[in-house]
Structure formats: structure tokens, C-alpha cells
Protein backbone atom coordinates (compact mmCIF):
# COMPACT_ATOMS: atom_id res chain seq x y z
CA UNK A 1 0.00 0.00 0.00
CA UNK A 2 1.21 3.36 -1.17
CA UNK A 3 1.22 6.73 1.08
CA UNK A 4 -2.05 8.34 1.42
CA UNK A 5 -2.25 11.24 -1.11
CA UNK A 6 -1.85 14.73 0.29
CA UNK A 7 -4.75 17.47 -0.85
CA UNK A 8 -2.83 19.35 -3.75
CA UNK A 9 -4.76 22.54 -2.69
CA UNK A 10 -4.71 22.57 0.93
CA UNK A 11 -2.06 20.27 2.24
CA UNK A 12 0.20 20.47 0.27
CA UNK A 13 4.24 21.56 2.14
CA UNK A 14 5.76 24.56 1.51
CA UNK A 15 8.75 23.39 0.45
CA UNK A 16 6.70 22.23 -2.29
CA UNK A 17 5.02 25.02 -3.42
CA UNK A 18 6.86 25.89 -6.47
CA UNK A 19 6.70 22.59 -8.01
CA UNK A 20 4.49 22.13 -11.55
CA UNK A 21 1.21 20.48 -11.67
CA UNK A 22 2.74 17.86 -13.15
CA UNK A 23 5.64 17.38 -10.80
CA UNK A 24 3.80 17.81 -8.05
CA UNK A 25 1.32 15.10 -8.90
CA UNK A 26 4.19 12.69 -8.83
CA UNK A 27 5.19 13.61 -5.64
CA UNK A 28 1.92 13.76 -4.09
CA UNK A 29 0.62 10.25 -5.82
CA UNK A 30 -0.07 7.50 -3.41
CA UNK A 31 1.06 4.63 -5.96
CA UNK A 32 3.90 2.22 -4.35
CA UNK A 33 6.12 1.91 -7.75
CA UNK A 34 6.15 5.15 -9.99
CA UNK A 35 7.94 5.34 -13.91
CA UNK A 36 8.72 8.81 -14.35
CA UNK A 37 9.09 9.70 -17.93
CA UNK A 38 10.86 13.03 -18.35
CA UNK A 39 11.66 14.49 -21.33
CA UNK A 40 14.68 16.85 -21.69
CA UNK A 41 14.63 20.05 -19.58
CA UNK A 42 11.50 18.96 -18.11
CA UNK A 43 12.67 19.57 -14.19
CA UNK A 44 13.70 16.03 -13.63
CA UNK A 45 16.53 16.45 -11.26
CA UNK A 46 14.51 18.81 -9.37
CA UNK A 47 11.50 16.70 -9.12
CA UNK A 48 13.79 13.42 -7.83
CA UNK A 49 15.08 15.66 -4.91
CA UNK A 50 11.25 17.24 -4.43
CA UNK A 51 10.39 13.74 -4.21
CA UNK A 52 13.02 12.13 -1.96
CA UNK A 53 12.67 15.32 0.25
CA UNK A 54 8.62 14.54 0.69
CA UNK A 55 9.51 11.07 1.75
CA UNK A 56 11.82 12.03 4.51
CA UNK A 57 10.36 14.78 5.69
CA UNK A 58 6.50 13.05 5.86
CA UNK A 59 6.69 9.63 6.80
CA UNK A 60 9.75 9.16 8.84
CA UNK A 61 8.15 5.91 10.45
CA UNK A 62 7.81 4.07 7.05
CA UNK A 63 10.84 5.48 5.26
CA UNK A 64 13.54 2.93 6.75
CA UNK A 65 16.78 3.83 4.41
CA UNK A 66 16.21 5.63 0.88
CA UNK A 67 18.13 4.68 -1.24
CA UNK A 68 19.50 7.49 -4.62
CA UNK A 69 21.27 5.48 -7.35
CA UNK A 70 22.64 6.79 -10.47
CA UNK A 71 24.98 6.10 -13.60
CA UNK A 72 27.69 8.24 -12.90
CA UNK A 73 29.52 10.02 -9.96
CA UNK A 74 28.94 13.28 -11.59
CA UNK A 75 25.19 12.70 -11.30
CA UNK A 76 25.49 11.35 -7.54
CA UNK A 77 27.78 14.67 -6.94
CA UNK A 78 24.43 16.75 -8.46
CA UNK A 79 21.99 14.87 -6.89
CA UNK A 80 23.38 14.81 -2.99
CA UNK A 81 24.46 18.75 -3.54
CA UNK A 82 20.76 19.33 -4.37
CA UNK A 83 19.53 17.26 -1.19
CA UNK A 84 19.01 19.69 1.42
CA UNK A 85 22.09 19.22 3.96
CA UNK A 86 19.67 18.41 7.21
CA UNK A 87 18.47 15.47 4.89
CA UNK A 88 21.48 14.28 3.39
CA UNK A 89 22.43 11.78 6.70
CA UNK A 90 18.83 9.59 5.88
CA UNK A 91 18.98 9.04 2.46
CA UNK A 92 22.11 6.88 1.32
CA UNK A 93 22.90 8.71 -2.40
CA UNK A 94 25.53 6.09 -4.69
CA UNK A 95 25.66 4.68 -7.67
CA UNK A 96 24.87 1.32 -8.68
CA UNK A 97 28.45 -0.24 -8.65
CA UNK A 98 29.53 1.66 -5.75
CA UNK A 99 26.72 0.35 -3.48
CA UNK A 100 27.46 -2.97 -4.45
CA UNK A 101 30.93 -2.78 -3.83
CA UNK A 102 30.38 -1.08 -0.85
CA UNK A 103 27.61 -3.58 0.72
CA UNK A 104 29.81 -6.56 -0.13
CA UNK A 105 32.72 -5.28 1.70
CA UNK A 106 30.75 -5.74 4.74
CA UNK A 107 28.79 -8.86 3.94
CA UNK A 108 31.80 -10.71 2.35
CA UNK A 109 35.37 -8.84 4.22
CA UNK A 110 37.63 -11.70 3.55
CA UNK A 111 36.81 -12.15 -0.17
CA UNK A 112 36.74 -8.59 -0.96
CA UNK A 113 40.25 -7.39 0.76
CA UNK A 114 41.94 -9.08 -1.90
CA UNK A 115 40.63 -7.88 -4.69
CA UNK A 116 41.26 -4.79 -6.97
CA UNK A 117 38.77 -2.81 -9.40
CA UNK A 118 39.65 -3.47 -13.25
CA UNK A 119 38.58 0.05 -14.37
CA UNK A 120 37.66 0.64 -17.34
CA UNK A 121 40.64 2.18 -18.83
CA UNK A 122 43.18 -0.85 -17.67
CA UNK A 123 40.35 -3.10 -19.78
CA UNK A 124 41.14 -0.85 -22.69
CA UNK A 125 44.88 -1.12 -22.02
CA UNK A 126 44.63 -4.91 -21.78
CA UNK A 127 42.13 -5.20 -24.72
CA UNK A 128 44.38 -3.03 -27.31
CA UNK A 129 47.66 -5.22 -26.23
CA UNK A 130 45.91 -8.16 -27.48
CA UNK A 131 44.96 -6.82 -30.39
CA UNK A 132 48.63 -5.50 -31.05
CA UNK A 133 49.49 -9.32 -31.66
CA UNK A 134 50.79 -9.72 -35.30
CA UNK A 135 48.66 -12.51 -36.23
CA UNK A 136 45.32 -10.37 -34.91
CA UNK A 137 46.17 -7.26 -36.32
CA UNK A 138 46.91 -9.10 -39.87
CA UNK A 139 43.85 -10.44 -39.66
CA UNK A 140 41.37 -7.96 -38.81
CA UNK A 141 43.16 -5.16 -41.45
CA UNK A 142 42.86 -1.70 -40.92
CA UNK A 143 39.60 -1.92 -38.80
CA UNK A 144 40.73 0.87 -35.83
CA UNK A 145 41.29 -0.89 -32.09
CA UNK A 146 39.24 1.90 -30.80
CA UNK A 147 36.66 1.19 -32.79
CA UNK A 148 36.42 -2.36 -32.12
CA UNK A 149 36.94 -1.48 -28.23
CA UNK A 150 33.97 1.10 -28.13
CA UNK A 151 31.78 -1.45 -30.13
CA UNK A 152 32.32 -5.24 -29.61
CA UNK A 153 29.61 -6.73 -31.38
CA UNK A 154 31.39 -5.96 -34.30
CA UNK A 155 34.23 -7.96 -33.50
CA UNK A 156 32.39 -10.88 -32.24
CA UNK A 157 30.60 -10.86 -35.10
CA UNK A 158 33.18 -10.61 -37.66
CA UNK A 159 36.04 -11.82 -36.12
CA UNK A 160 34.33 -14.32 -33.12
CA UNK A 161 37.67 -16.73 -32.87
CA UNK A 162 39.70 -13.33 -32.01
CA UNK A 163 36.82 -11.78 -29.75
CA UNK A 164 36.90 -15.71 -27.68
CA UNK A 165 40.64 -15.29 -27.18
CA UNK A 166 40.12 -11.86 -26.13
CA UNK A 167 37.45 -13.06 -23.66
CA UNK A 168 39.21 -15.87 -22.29
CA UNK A 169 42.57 -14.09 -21.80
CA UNK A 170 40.74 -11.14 -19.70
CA UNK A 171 39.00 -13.51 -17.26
CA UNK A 172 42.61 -15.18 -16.77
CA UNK A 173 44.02 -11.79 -16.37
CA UNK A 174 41.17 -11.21 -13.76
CA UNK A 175 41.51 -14.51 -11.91
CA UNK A 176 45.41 -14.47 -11.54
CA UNK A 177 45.65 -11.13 -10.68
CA UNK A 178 42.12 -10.65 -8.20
CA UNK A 179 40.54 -8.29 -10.36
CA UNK A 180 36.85 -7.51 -10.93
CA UNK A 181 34.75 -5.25 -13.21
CA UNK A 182 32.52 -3.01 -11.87
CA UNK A 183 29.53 -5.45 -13.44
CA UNK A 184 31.50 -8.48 -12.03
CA UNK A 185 29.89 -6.53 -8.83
CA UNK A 186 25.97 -6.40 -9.83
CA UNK A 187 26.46 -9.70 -10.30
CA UNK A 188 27.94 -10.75 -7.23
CA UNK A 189 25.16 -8.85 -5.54
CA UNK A 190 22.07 -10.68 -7.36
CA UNK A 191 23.90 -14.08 -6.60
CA UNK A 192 23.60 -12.62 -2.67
CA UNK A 193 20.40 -11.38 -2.62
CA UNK A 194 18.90 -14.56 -3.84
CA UNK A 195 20.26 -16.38 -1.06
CA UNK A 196 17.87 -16.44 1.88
CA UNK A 197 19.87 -16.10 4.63
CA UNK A 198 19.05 -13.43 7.68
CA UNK A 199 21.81 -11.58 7.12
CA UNK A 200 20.61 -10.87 3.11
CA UNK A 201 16.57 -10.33 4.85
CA UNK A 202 17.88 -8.01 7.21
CA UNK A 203 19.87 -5.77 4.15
CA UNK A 204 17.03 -6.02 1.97
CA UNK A 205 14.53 -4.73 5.14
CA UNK A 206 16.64 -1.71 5.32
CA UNK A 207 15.84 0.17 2.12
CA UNK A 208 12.83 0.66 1.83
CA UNK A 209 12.09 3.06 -0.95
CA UNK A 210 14.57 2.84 -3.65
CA UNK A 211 14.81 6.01 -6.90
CA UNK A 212 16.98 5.43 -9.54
CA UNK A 213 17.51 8.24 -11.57
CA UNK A 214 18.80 7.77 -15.18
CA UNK A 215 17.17 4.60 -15.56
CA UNK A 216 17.21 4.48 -19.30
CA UNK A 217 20.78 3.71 -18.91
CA UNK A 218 19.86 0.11 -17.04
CA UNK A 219 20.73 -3.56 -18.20
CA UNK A 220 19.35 -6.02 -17.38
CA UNK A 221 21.28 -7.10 -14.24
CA UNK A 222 20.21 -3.64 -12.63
CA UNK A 223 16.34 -4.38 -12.98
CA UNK A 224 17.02 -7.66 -11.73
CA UNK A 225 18.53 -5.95 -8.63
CA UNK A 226 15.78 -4.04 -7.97
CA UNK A 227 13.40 -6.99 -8.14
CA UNK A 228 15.36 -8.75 -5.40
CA UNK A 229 16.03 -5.47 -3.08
CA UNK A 230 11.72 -5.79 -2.95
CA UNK A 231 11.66 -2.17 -1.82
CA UNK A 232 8.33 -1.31 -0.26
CA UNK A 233 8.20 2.07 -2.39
CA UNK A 234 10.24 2.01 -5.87
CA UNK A 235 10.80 5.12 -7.96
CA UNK A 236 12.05 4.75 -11.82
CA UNK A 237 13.14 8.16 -13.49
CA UNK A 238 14.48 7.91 -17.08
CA UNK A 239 14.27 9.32 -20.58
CA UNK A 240 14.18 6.60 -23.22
CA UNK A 241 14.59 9.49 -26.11
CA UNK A 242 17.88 9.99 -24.44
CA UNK A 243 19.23 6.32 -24.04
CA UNK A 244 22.33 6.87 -26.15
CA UNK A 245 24.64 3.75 -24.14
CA UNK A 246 24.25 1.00 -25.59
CA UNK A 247 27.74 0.70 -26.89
CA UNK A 248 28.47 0.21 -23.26
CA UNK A 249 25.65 -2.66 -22.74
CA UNK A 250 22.57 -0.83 -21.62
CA UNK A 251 19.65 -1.65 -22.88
CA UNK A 252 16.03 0.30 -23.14
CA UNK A 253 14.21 -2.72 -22.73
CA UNK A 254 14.13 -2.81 -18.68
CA UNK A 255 12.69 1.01 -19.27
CA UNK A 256 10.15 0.08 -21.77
CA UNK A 257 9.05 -3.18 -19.66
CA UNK A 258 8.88 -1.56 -16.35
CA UNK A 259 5.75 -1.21 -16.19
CA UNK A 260 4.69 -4.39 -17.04
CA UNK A 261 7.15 -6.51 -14.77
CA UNK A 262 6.27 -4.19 -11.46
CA UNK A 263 3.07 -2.89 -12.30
CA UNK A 264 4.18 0.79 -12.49
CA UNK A 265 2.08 3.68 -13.06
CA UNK A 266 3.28 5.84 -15.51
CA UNK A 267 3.96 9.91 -15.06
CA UNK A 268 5.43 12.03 -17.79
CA UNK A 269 7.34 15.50 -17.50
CA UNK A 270 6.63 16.60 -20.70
CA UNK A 271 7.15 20.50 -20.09
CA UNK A 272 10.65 21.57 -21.74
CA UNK A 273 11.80 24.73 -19.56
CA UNK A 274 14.85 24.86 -20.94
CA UNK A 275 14.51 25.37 -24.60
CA UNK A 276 12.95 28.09 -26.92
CA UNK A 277 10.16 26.29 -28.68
CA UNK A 278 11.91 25.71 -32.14
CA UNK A 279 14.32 23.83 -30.80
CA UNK A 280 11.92 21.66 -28.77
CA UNK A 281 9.70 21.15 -31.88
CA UNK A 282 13.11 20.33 -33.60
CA UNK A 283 13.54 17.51 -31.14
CA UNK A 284 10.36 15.97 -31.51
CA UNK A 285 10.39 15.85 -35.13
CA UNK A 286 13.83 14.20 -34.77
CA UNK A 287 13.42 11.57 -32.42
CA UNK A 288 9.85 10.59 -34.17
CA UNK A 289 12.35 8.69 -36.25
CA UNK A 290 12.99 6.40 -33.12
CA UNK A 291 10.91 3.59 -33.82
CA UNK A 292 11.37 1.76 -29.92
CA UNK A 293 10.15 4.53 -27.12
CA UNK A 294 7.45 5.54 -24.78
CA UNK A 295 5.16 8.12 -26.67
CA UNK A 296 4.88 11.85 -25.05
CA UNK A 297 4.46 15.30 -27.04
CA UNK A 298 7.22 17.49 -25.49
CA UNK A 299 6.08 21.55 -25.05
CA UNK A 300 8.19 24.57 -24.51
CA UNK A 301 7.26 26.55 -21.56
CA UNK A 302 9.07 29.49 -23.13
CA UNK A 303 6.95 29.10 -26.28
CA UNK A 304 5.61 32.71 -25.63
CA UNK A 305 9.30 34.50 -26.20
CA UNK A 306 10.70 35.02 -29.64
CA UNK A 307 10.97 32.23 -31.61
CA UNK A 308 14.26 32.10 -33.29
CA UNK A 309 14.70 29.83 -35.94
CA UNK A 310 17.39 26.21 -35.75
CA UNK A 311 20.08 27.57 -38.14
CA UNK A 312 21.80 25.42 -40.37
CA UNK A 313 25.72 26.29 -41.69
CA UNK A 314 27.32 25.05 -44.89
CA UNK A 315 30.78 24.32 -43.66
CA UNK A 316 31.45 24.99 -47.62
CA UNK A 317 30.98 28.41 -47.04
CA UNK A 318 33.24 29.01 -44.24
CA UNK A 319 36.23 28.20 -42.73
CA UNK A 320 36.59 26.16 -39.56
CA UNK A 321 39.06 28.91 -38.14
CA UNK A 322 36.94 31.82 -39.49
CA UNK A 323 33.96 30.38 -37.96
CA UNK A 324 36.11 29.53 -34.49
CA UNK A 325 36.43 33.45 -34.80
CA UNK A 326 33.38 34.31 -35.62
CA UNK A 327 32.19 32.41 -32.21
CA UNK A 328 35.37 33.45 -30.05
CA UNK A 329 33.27 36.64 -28.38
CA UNK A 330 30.62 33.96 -27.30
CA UNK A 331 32.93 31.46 -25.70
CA UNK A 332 31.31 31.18 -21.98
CA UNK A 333 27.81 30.96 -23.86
CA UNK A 334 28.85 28.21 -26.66
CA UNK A 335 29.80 24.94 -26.93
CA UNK A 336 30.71 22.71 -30.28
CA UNK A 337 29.11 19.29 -29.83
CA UNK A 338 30.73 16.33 -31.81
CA UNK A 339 29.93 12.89 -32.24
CA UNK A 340 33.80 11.14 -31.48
CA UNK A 341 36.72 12.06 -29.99
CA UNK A 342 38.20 11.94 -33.50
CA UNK A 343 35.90 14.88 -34.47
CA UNK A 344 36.75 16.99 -31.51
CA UNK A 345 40.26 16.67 -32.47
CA UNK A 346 39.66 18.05 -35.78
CA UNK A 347 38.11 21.23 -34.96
CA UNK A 348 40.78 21.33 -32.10
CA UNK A 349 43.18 21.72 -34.91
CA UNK A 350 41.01 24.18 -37.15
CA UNK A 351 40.61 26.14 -33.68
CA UNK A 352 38.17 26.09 -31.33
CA UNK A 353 39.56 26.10 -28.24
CA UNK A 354 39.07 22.65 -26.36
CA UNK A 355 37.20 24.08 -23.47
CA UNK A 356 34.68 24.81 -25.97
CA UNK A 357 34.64 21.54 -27.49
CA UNK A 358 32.70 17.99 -25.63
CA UNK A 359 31.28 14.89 -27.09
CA UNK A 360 27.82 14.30 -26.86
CA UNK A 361 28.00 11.87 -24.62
CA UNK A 362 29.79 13.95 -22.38
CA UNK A 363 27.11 17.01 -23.01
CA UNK A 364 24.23 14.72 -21.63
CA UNK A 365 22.60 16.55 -18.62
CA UNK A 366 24.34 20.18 -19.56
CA UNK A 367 22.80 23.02 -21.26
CA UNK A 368 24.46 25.93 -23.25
CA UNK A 369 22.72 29.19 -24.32
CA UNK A 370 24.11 28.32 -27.75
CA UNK A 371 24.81 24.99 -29.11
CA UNK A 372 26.90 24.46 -32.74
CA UNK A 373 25.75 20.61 -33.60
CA UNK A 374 28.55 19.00 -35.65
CA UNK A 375 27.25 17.32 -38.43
CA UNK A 376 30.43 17.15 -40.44
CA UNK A 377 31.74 13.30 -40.10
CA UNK A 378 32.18 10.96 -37.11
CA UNK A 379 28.75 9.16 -36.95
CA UNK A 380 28.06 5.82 -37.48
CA UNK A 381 26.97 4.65 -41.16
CA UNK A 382 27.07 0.86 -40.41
CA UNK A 383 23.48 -0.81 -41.10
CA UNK A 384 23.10 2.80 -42.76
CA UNK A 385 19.45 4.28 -42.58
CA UNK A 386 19.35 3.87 -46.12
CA UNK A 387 19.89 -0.07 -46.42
CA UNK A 388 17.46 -0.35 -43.78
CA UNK A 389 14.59 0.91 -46.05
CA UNK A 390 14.89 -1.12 -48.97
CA UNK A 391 15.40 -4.12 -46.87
CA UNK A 392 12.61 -3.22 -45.07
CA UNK A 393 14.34 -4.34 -41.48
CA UNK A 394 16.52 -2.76 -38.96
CA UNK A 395 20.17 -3.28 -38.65
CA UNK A 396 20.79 -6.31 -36.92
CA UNK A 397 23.00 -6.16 -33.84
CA UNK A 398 22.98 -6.37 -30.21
CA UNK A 399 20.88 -2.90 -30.14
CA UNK A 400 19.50 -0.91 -33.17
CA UNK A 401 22.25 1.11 -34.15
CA UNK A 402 21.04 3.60 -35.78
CA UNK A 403 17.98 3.99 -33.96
CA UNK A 404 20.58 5.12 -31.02
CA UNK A 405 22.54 7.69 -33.22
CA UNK A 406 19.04 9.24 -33.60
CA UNK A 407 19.13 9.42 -30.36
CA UNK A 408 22.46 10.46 -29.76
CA UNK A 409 21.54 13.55 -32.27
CA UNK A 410 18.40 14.15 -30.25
CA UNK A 411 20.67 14.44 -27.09
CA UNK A 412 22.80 17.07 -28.98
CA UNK A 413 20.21 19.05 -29.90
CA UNK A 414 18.46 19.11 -27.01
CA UNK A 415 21.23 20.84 -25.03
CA UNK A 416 20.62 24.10 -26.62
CA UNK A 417 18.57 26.75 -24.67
CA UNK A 418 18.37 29.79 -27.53
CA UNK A 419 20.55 28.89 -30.48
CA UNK A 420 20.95 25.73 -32.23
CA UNK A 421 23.36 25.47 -35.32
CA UNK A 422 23.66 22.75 -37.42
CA UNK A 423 27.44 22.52 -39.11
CA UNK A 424 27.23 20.22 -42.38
CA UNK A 425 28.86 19.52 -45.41
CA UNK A 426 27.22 18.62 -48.21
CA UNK A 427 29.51 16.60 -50.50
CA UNK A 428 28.49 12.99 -48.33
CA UNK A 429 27.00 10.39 -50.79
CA UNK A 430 23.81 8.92 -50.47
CA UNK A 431 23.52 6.61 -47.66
CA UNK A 432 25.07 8.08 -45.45
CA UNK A 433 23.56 8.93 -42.23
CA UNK A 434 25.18 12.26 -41.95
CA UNK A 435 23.36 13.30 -45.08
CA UNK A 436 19.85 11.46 -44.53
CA UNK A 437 20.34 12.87 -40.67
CA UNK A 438 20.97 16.29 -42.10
CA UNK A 439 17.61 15.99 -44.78
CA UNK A 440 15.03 14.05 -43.14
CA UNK A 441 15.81 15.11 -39.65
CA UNK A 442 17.09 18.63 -38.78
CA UNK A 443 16.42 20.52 -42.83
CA UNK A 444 12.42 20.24 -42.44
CA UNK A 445 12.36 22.10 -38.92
CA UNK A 446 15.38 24.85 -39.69
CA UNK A 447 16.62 27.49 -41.15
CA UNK A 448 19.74 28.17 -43.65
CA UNK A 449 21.99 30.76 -41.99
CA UNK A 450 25.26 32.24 -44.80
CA UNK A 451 28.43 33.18 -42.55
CA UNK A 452 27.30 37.01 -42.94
CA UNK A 453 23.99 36.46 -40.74
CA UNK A 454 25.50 33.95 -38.30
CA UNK A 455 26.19 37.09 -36.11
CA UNK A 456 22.95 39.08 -36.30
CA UNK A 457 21.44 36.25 -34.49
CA UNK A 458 24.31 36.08 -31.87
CA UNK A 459 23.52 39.47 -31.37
CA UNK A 460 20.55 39.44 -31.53
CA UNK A 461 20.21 36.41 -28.77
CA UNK A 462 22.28 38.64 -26.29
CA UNK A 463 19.21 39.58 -24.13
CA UNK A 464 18.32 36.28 -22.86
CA UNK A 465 21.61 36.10 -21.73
């Protein structure tokens, strides 16, 4: 049974008062397991800690432990900053491989003093050494190690004899040396909790309401965790538009199954605070192209204020330093997104200074006034979009492909808050994605800027500064 419902109009805490309709009805809800769907700049953060402050503060008696988990330390920093301080001691704020590793220090000390953390750069190390052999690197060619590092299916699938070796050699490596992964340590976990001893009862009795934040980024050994922890109150906060991991093993389908497997009731944040509306209706035209998410119509709350157009720039027509220039007055407001490391680079070298420059990936929870979206090279064209038409089937791989560099694009876009410029070049051939990205997904909902007018709209953009 779920907490009693407060009275939105009469009952309702102060320190809640500021908090959307929509927000506010999640916090408020009386239903045990909760799927927040929150699109971007929709308050989500803010609505986690609006929650998690509601269950401490009301129902001290039934809270037991919370429990915070995250993805990343950076979002564990955010999220325990944001906790007010006085509330900080009850609520136990980690992230998923951290609490394990933690909690099985205690329940296992022996084991666990031995062992080291393989992080995820001594893998890489470890991986590319292999791969250095003479015999491997004769027979996979001039396919780049980092490419077959960042995406392994491609190896196994091409070249499984090499990607076996590979796999047997590291779990040596790991057993001689007492190494473990951080997923070796999710793992590890779900073996424990589905023991029924008292000692596993007693740790699962402690937490009793459980949020994870970023859920989109899940596998399926961290929904399997939750269904063993058997939290009285569970809280699921994600943004399937914005699941752009799977390279890494994540998969959307413990986000698009919640519901289902616990019996979830589903909220949506669909209110966009951060963005001026073109850029949200940008977005949505772009990720309609997803074909595997939870539907929701995303609005800009700043819909009312001027409505300046997504530009689009012709890299043909300018070059990378005069354009690096032409932004250098704007360098606290702007930031060049790019799809690789490789990219970045590049535009290093044509200069843009590097604090300026970020991946994607690494954009994912910021925001910048403007946003220049690098459309120029470095995204993915295997299983390109256009094979997958006249085949009539999507590429075939561990996870769509190119349904997540959709979503990647969707990611970059939505980090902009005024300004959103799209850099491409034109001379691509058919097929590939940077051109059908370019046509089908950003030219329909933006506007062609020349070099001359690029800075009447950075001008002009100066009072929402």
C-alpha cells in the first residue's frame, strides 16, 4: 500500500510550493512503484530531490533507508548537492556499482580485501595489447582498435575466434591477478540477494524506498537488482529518447518493460523549460524517427518568447578557423558538440579552443545558451538508414544502431537553450547517415543561416543572456 495522497490545494508543504502540476502530482501520488518519464529540460533532477525530500520529511516511520542510485559520480555529486544538507544523513545517495561494492565489503570482508577494481581504462589497455598481436592485427586489417573497443559486437561478429581469445585471456588476467569489473559486482550482488539467509533479509529490510535516476541507462542485471532489493516504495526516473549507451551494454528494454514486470504507473514531465520552442519542436520531429520509445508530445514553456529559428551552416561556405572566430566573443555561452573524440580533435586543430569543445556523450545533462551541432563526419553509417529501407528491417545487432545515433543527435540538440546550429557539409554520398540525418531530420524544422547572418542572431540572442 502506497502513502495516502496529500490534498494538492490545501495540504500540500511549503517546500513544495513551487513545483508544476505535473511534478507535483508525482510527488503527491499514493502509488507504491512510480515510472517517471521526463523528457529533456522537463525539471527532472529537481523533481527526484522534491520527491526524496517529501519522503523524509512526511513519513519518517515508514521510510527505513532511501536509497538514490545513479549512472555516474557526476550525477550522484548533483543529486546529494541538491539534497538539502539536514536530509542528506537519511537518504544513502551512490551509484549502482559503488553500493554494491560497498555492501559486499561488509557482507563478504575476507573475499573482498583481496581484490582490486579493473577500471575501465586498464580493460582498454589490456584489450588493445591483445589486439597488437601480429597474427590479430593481420587479420582484422585496418579496422581501428578503438573502434572495435567502443563497439564489440562488431568484433564478435566478424572476427568471433579473435573476440573468444580476447574473452578468455581477460578472465585469466582477472583470476590471476584478483581483479573484478565493476559489473563483475551487480552480479555478485544478485547471486547474494537470492540467497535467503538473515543476514541478506535483514539488508534487503533496510531500504525501503529505492529512486533510480537515469534509468534508461539500465541492463538487465540492474532491474534484476531491484526486483530482489523488494523495496516497499520504488521510484524509476528515465528518458528513453535519451538512451544513447548502448555501446556500453545498456539496454532500453528494462525502461520500456517496467511497467509491465512491477506494475508501475506511468507519469510524464513533458514540459521543456529549458529550450525556446523551435528547438523543442526540432527535437520531436527528430526523435519521431525512433521507432522503440514511450510516446509523449514534449512543449516549450518558453513558447511565448521570440521564436528564433534552428540555423543550419554550410561548412562549404566558411572556414573552420573563421567560424572559431566568428564564435570566439561567445565562448562562456557556446559549446561545439561532436559525435567522437576523433571529431573533436579536428576542430581542435582548425581552432576552437578545447574548453569549448565535448562529445555528446559527455554534453548529456548540460545546457548551453548556444549549441553548434557538428554534423560534419564521425557518426556511425554501419546498417546505414538507407539499407534499412529497402530491406525493409533494422540493422541487426545487439541494439539498433542507428535507432541510437538518432538518439544520440536528439541528445545534442536538445542541449541548446536559444541557439541551435547545425554545421554540415554537403559533398556525403547517399547513404550516409550524416546526409539522410541532415535531410530528413534537422532541414524540415530549420533554417539556412550564410556566414554574414551567423552574427545578427548572436547578437541578436544577447538579451536572454
Amino acid at each position: 500500500m502506497g502513502f495516502p495522497a496529500l490534498n494538492h490545494d490545501s495540504s500540500t508543504p511549503d517546500y513544495l510550493k513551487n513545483f508544476s502540476p505535473s511534478q507535483l502530482e508525482i510527488i503527491l501520488s499514493s502509488d507504491p512503484v512510480k515510472q517517471i518519464v521526463a523528457a529533456a529540460g522537463s525539471g527532472k533532477t529537481r523533481t527526484v530531490i522534491g520527491l526524496t525530500e517529501y519522503y523524509l520529511k512526511e513519513y519518517p516511520s515508514s521510510r527505513g533507508k532511501t536509497l538514490l542510485l545513479s549512472f555516474s559520480r557526476k550525477a550522484v555529486e548533483e543529486l546529494t548537492e541538491r539534497l538539502p544538507e539536514e536530509l542528506r544523513p537519511q537518504a544513502e545517495i551512490s551509484t549502482f556499482h559503488a553500493f554494491c561494492l560497498r555492501h559486499l565489503k561488509s557482507l563478504y570482508p575476507r573475499y573482498f580485501r583481496k581484490l582490486r577494481i579493473f577500471t575501465d581504462e586498464d580493460k582498454k589497455k589490456f584489450f588493445l595489447k591483445i589486439l597488437q598481436k601480429q597474427e590479430i592485427r593481420e587479420e582484422i586489417g585496418g579496422i581501428p582498435f578503438d573502434l572495435l573497443y567502443d563497439k564489440k559486437y562488431i568484433l564478435k561478429k566478424k572476427f568471433p575466434e579473435i573476440y573468444q581469445e580476447i574473452e578468455n585471456s581477460l578472465k585469466k588476467h582477472k583470476r590471476k591477478h584478483s581483479l573484478m569489473e565493476f559489473e563483475d559486482l551487480i552480479e555478485i550482488m544478485i547471486q547474494t540477494l537470492g540467497k535467503k539467509s538473515n543476514q541478506v533479509l535483514s539488508f534487503q529490510k533496510k531500504y525501503k524506498i529505492i529512486i533510480v535516476d537515469e534509468f534508461q541507462d539500465t541492463d538487465s542485471h540492474q532491474l534484476k537488482f531491484l526486483q530482489l532489493m523488494k523495496p516497499s516504495f520504488l521510484v524509476v526516473v528515465g528518458d528513453d529518447w535519451q538512451a544513447i549507451y548502448g555501446f556500453r551494454g545498456a539496454s532500453l528494454a528494462p525502461f520500456l518493460n517496467f511497467r509491465k514486470i512491477f506494475g508501475a504507473k506511468i507519469y510524464r514531465l513533458s514540459d521543456n523549460y529549458r529550450s525556446l520552442h523551435n528547438i523543442v519542436e526540432l527535437g520531436n520531429h527528430i526523435i519521431r524517427f525512433s521507432k522503440n520509445q514511450i510516446p509523449k508530445k514534449v512543449l516549450s514553456v518558453r513558447s511565448s518568447q521570440e521564436k528564433f529559428p534552428v540555423l543550419t551552416l554550410c561548412m562549404d561556405t566558411i572556414l573552420p578557423s573563421d567560424l572559431a572566430s566568428l564564435m570566439s566573443p561567445h565562448k562562456q555561452e557556446f559549446r561545439l558538440l561532436v559525435r567522437t573524440n576523433r571529431q573533436a580533435k579536428r576542430w581542435k586543430q582548425d581552432g576552437f579552443s578545447q574548453e569549448n569543445i565535448l562529445t555528446i556523450h559527455k554534453s548529456k545533462g548540460l545546457e548551453f545558451p548556444i549549441v553548434l551541432l557538428d554534423l560534419c563526419g564521425g557518426w556511425s553509417s554501419s546498417g546505414s538508414i538507407r539499407k534499412r529501407q529497402e530491406k525493409k528491417k533494422f540493422f541487426s545487432s545487439s541494439f539498433d544502431e542507428i535507432d541510437e545515433e538518432i538518439r544520440v543527435l536528439y541528445v545534442g540538440a536538445s542541449r541548446a537553450i536559444n541557439i541551435l546550429i547545425v554545421l554540415f557539409q554537403p559533398e556525403y554520398l547517399a547513404g550516409i547517415n550524416e546526409l539522410y540525418f541532415f535531410k530528413k531530420l534537422i532541414q524540415p524544422k530549420a533554417q539556412s543561416c550564410p556566414p554574414e547572418a551567423l552574427s545578427k542572431w548572436l547578437d541578436k540572442m544577447k538579451k536572454y543572456l
